[in-house]
Each structure stands twice: as structure tokens, then as C-alpha cells.
Amino acid sequence: MGRTPLLRLTGVTRDLPPDVRVWAKLEGFNPGGSVKDRPALRMFQQGLETGELRQGKTVIDSTSGNTGIALAMMGSALGYPVHLVIPGNASLERRQIIEAYGAIAIESDPLEGSDGAIRHCREVIAANPDRYFKPDQYFNPANPLAHYETTGPEIWQQTEGKVTHFLAGIGTSGTVMGTGRFLKEKNPAVQVLAAEPDDSFHGLEGLKHMASSIVPGIYNELELDGKVPVSTEDAYDMVYRLGREEGLLVGQSSGGACWAALEIAKRLEHADIVTVFPDFGDKYLSTTLWAGWEELGPAVPAGG
Ligand code: PMP
């Protein structure tokens, strides 16, 4: 788990000034297929260490998908049942993956999104409080800690300490908080930025529009140097470009992070900007991301 590659983008960055580089941490290479393997492992370990997770307990959480996949994988490997409350509109593939690992998916109201899943999960636990261990990714310090201990040091090492900006999308905010904290400790001049959906109704699975959401307990906006609002349309266009210009098939939130990183990159003359691509795109093929993409027509070869 972890030790994922850091890839320098060379296609979508073509028009940037020569001394501005953009790097993407390819988190889809984790065994469960996303960045969420890191916090899921840390939260499992913490539960086992404190004894809150022990034989007879069922692991439960509300998750828009990737944390669920990671918990389901670990529950299966370690012998703990896993129940996951997921919004009814989470992609079919993610639901199937969760169930293939033997976990149980409990659907919450699709119109209420990830906040509806959080509320429904609370109700399920309240009805049977002794049965469950809840990793509680939105409030558990082990979530950002996983990134402080692994993602941050990996980026520092992979850029040989040259990273100038770190930018990640915000869902629980664990990635940007934990990684940002580590990098700022190494070099306080590193700018830590968050990419955020520009609207409460957005199609960026895994990301949160903070102003209209239940704010995660682990989120501290004061630690950020800035936020970049991203529209669903710009993020989707960037997903298509990454496929055609970089050979990378990624999810919506990677498109959003990449678009935001390029917005920052355009204004700089010397920079090494690191962003996170939280997962690959194969589990979103049935979503609106790809509805109507054929209208793009054939790819135009570089210089052609
Ligand atoms: N992108 C995807 C696809 C995700 O599943 C998540 C996790 N919700 C994120 C981005 C955001 O990561 P974090 O929770 O660490 O803010």
C-alpha cells in the first residue's frame, strides 16, 4: 500500500512556462484502487490497537465509495464484516466492487448525497450501538495522519524536496490536510491548496462543496493557502484530455485536481506543483462522466 508513482505530466502542460512542472501522484495504483487505502489501513490499525475493533464487531461507515472499497477489502482480508452506507446514486461499479469483497451496501437517499449517507449511518448505529466499529473518516485524526505519515514523505522524497505547491481535491480533506502538514513542516514555503467543486450540485464524485456540506471535523481551512473552485464541466473536459494527451484514464476528481493545478501553474514562472490523482477511471465508465463523450470526435494528434 502506498509508494505510488509520481508522474510528470507532459501533454496537458504543453503551453506552460518551461520551468513550471506539474506532477501527479497516481493513487489508483494502491491495491484497493484509490488514495483511500491509506487512511482505511490507518483507521483499521488504530481500531485494533485501541481494542475498539475486536472479534464480534462489524465495521460500518458512510462513504461515497472509495473508502468503502478500501474498508471492504481490509475487512475481508482481516476477517471483519463490513457494512457501508452509500448514496443511492454512487456508481454501479463501486457498489459491485464493495459487494464482491463481501461487504453489505446500505443505500441512502440519492438526493441527499454524501451528507444523507452520514446521517443514515448515524441512525443505523444508534439502533444498535454495541454492534459497530465506526472508523469515522470525517472526524478521525488517523485519516490525515495516514497522509502525514505516507503521502507527504513520499512526495518529499520523489521530488527530492523540490515541491513548491501541493494541491488536492477535498472530500473528507484528509489528503490535503495530512500531506500539506507534512510538506509545510519540511518547508514552510510550500503552498498548500485545495480544489473544491464550485457548486453544491456537482458531478465530482469523492469531492465536497464545503459551504453547503456537513464540514468534516478534520478540516481546518486556516491551514490552506488557498482554494481553487472547479466546475464539473472543466473537470470532465480535463478527464477527456488526460485520456487523450497523457495516456491516463482517471476519475472525475483527478480531472478537477489537474484543471486546478494548471490554473495555478499558468500564473507561475518557476514551480514544481504536485497534485493527487485519487483513482483511475474504469469504475466510472457507466456514469454521466462518459455520457455523450463520443461528441468529442476523434483525437487530434499533437501538432496535427
Ligand atoms: N477523489 C476521490 C475519487 C475520492 O474518493 C476522495 C475521497 N472522498 C477524494 C477525491 C478526496 O480525498 P479526501 O477524502 O482525502 O479529501
XYZ file of C-alpha atoms and ligand atoms in Angstrom:
320
model
C 0.000 0.000 0.000
C 1.286 3.475 -0.854
C 4.623 4.070 -2.587
C 2.669 5.074 -5.702
C 4.384 6.588 -8.749
C 4.703 10.348 -9.203
C 4.277 11.091 -12.901
C 5.352 14.313 -14.572
C 2.577 15.487 -16.910
C 3.940 16.331 -20.352
C 0.837 16.613 -22.589
C -1.740 18.889 -20.933
C 1.127 21.035 -19.624
C 2.480 21.764 -23.109
C 1.774 25.530 -23.000
C 3.213 26.175 -19.542
C 6.400 28.208 -18.999
C 9.487 25.947 -19.350
C 10.398 25.992 -15.658
C 6.940 25.036 -14.401
C 6.378 21.331 -13.867
C 3.175 19.545 -12.809
C 3.375 16.120 -11.195
C 0.557 13.693 -10.439
C 0.629 11.096 -7.672
C -1.124 8.097 -9.203
C -3.116 6.735 -6.284
C -5.037 4.298 -8.470
C -2.020 2.003 -8.059
C -2.998 1.204 -4.449
C -4.353 -2.352 -4.014
C -7.953 -1.206 -3.481
C -7.580 1.184 -6.412
C -7.596 4.556 -4.644
C -5.977 7.028 -2.281
C -8.396 5.882 0.419
C -6.460 2.666 1.067
C -4.035 4.765 3.100
C -6.475 6.193 5.693
C -8.547 2.992 5.739
C -5.475 0.979 6.777
C -4.517 3.570 9.420
C -8.050 3.631 10.877
C -8.214 -0.191 10.967
C -4.831 -0.327 12.722
C -5.948 2.285 15.233
C -9.166 0.359 15.972
C -7.202 -2.844 16.575
C -4.650 -1.037 18.766
C -7.279 0.621 20.983
C -9.404 -2.546 21.105
C -12.431 -0.697 19.713
C -12.257 -3.127 16.799
C -12.297 -6.712 18.005
C -13.885 -10.045 17.120
C -17.686 -9.787 17.062
C -17.689 -6.178 15.837
C -18.947 -5.057 12.434
C -17.137 -2.215 10.692
C -19.548 0.481 9.479
C -19.094 3.823 7.749
C -20.728 6.189 5.311
C -18.684 6.641 2.214
C -19.161 7.859 -1.314
C -17.293 4.817 -2.463
C -13.525 4.595 -2.326
C -13.215 4.402 1.464
C -15.895 1.752 1.339
C -13.927 -0.253 -1.190
C -10.797 0.041 0.955
C -12.631 -0.956 4.169
C -14.388 -3.831 2.395
C -11.049 -5.126 1.094
C -9.437 -4.908 4.529
C -12.425 -6.390 6.349
C -12.304 -9.355 4.002
C -8.551 -9.789 4.437
C -8.672 -9.490 8.240
C -11.951 -11.304 8.888
C -14.312 -8.478 9.953
C -17.792 -7.951 8.452
C -18.206 -4.525 6.805
C -21.458 -2.556 6.318
C -21.370 0.593 4.184
C -23.962 3.321 3.829
C -23.641 4.752 0.313
C -25.767 7.309 -1.554
C -28.163 5.571 -3.957
C -26.508 7.354 -6.898
C -22.946 6.099 -6.239
C -21.625 4.440 -9.379
C -22.748 0.890 -10.090
C -19.185 -0.350 -10.403
C -18.227 0.907 -6.952
C -21.235 -0.770 -5.392
C -20.433 -4.035 -7.176
C -16.807 -3.897 -6.069
C -17.874 -3.398 -2.428
C -20.238 -6.366 -2.646
C -17.626 -8.512 -4.391
C -15.419 -8.086 -1.306
C -18.327 -9.490 0.735
C -19.381 -6.202 2.335
C -23.015 -5.101 2.635
C -24.064 -1.853 0.915
C -26.891 0.046 2.626
C -28.379 2.692 0.312
C -29.218 6.210 1.476
C -31.311 8.820 -0.348
C -29.537 9.714 -3.624
C -30.847 13.301 -3.435
C -29.113 13.844 -0.110
C -25.668 12.828 -1.399
C -22.841 12.041 0.996
C -24.400 14.072 3.846
C -27.503 11.881 3.615
C -25.241 8.829 3.913
C -23.586 10.306 7.031
C -26.986 10.911 8.670
C -28.378 7.490 7.734
C -25.252 5.785 9.096
C -25.741 7.574 12.437
C -29.302 6.207 12.600
C -28.186 2.636 11.870
C -25.565 2.810 14.661
C -27.987 4.437 17.125
C -30.343 1.490 16.661
C -27.592 -0.982 17.657
C -24.663 0.897 19.223
C -22.625 -2.052 20.589
C -22.501 -3.894 17.317
C -20.402 -1.469 15.318
C -16.891 -0.081 14.948
C -17.023 3.188 13.009
C -13.719 4.389 11.553
C -15.447 7.788 11.085
C -13.227 9.140 8.338
C -14.672 12.682 8.535
C -13.706 13.115 12.175
C -10.889 10.612 12.765
C -7.389 12.189 13.021
C -5.995 8.848 11.767
C -7.290 9.867 8.306
C -4.998 12.919 7.823
C -2.317 11.118 9.865
C -2.108 8.394 7.204
C -1.205 11.094 4.670
C 1.147 12.840 7.080
C 2.974 9.558 7.567
C 2.976 8.255 3.984
C 1.767 10.539 1.142
C 3.701 13.572 2.414
C 7.072 11.812 2.896
C 6.718 10.030 -0.467
C 6.160 13.341 -2.309
C 9.051 14.979 -0.466
C 11.333 12.114 -1.435
C 10.068 11.746 -5.018
C 10.584 15.462 -5.743
C 13.895 15.473 -3.829
C 12.493 18.277 -1.683
C 11.791 20.497 -4.715
C 7.992 20.598 -4.400
C 6.763 24.229 -4.293
C 2.970 23.694 -4.395
C 0.736 20.865 -3.253
C -2.836 20.768 -4.490
C -5.517 18.152 -3.808
C -9.283 17.893 -4.125
C -11.238 17.983 -0.860
C -13.636 15.241 0.172
C -13.007 14.408 3.806
C -9.954 16.718 3.393
C -7.656 14.031 4.833
C -5.325 14.099 1.814
C -4.803 17.861 1.673
C -4.625 18.315 5.469
C -2.201 15.496 6.282
C 0.043 15.795 3.240
C 0.058 19.594 3.478
C 1.013 19.493 7.153
C 3.999 17.233 6.457
C 5.258 19.268 3.494
C 4.938 22.578 5.370
C 6.929 21.111 8.240
C 9.687 20.225 5.780
C 9.500 23.587 4.018
C 7.115 26.288 5.301
C 7.245 27.977 1.880
C 5.336 25.099 0.235
C 1.910 26.393 -0.830
C -0.935 24.051 0.127
C -4.072 24.400 -1.989
C -7.432 22.657 -2.219
C -9.552 22.101 -5.320
C -13.236 22.371 -4.461
C -16.389 21.914 -6.562
C -17.737 25.388 -7.440
C -21.337 24.431 -6.712
C -23.340 22.329 -4.268
C -24.812 20.331 -7.189
C -21.754 18.907 -8.883
C -20.683 15.707 -10.596
C -17.286 15.312 -8.955
C -17.620 12.030 -7.058
C -15.499 11.996 -3.928
C -15.320 15.802 -3.556
C -17.261 18.156 -1.271
C -18.542 21.718 -1.666
C -17.746 22.836 1.889
C -20.138 25.808 2.141
C -23.158 23.565 1.581
C -21.902 20.416 3.368
C -21.522 19.000 6.856
C -17.961 20.253 7.449
C -15.582 17.374 8.337
C -14.132 17.607 11.846
C -10.623 17.020 10.455
C -10.901 20.029 8.100
C -9.099 23.235 9.071
C -9.333 25.832 6.345
C -6.792 28.070 8.118
C -4.028 25.617 7.201
C -4.671 26.134 3.490
C -3.007 28.829 1.420
C -5.962 28.918 -0.931
C -8.827 27.141 -2.628
C -9.477 26.783 -6.345
C -13.134 26.414 -7.363
C -13.617 23.857 -10.148
C -16.669 23.388 -12.350
C -17.893 19.903 -13.215
C -17.581 20.737 -16.920
C -13.927 21.812 -16.683
C -13.087 18.720 -14.604
C -14.767 16.375 -17.107
C -13.026 18.063 -20.056
C -9.726 17.543 -18.278
C -10.520 13.836 -17.745
C -11.018 13.505 -21.519
C -7.778 15.414 -22.201
C -5.803 13.237 -19.755
C -7.013 10.161 -21.632
C -6.034 11.567 -24.999
C -2.942 13.572 -24.192
C -1.288 11.702 -21.306
C -2.482 8.111 -21.674
C -4.144 8.358 -18.268
C -7.721 7.193 -17.691
C -8.671 8.743 -14.353
C -11.751 9.632 -12.284
C -13.635 12.957 -12.124
C -11.774 14.267 -9.087
C -8.410 13.735 -10.816
C -9.685 15.844 -13.706
C -10.710 18.543 -11.219
C -7.358 18.460 -9.426
C -5.465 18.615 -12.715
C -7.550 21.541 -14.025
C -6.951 23.443 -10.763
C -3.220 22.653 -10.806
C -2.952 24.053 -14.344
C -4.819 27.225 -13.332
C -2.179 27.792 -10.642
C 0.676 26.731 -12.937
C -0.257 29.276 -15.632
C 0.437 32.176 -13.273
C 3.917 30.999 -12.187
C 7.392 31.081 -13.694
C 9.300 28.585 -11.526
C 7.370 25.815 -9.805
C 7.048 22.131 -9.084
C 3.346 21.596 -8.492
C 2.322 18.217 -7.114
C -1.260 17.062 -7.277
C -3.044 13.832 -6.456
C -4.996 11.686 -8.899
C -7.105 9.772 -6.332
C -8.139 6.886 -8.603
C -8.340 5.545 -12.144
C -11.376 5.963 -14.354
C -12.566 2.455 -15.106
C -15.094 2.385 -12.276
C -16.862 5.480 -13.639
C -17.473 4.274 -17.198
C -21.224 3.978 -16.558
C -21.578 7.457 -15.017
C -22.531 10.793 -16.584
C -18.806 11.470 -16.930
C -18.835 9.462 -20.141
C -22.413 10.145 -21.277
C -22.109 11.799 -24.677
C -18.321 11.853 -24.773
C -18.395 10.489 -28.349
C -19.374 14.008 -29.435
C -15.746 14.932 -28.911
C -14.879 13.245 -32.191
C -11.553 11.612 -32.977
C -8.483 12.721 -31.041
C -6.359 15.338 -32.795
C -2.720 14.204 -32.823
C -0.235 16.629 -31.284
C 0.851 19.152 -33.893
C -1.746 17.801 -36.335
N -11.359 11.790 -5.074
C -11.981 10.619 -4.890
C -12.323 9.798 -6.088
C -12.297 10.200 -3.586
O -12.925 9.024 -3.396
C -11.952 11.023 -2.482
C -12.323 10.600 -1.094
N -13.615 11.022 -0.706
C -11.313 12.240 -2.734
C -11.028 12.575 -4.042
C -10.965 13.219 -1.640
O -9.991 12.764 -0.756
P -10.035 13.203 0.774
O -11.190 12.488 1.400
O -8.732 12.775 1.335
O -10.245 14.690 0.830
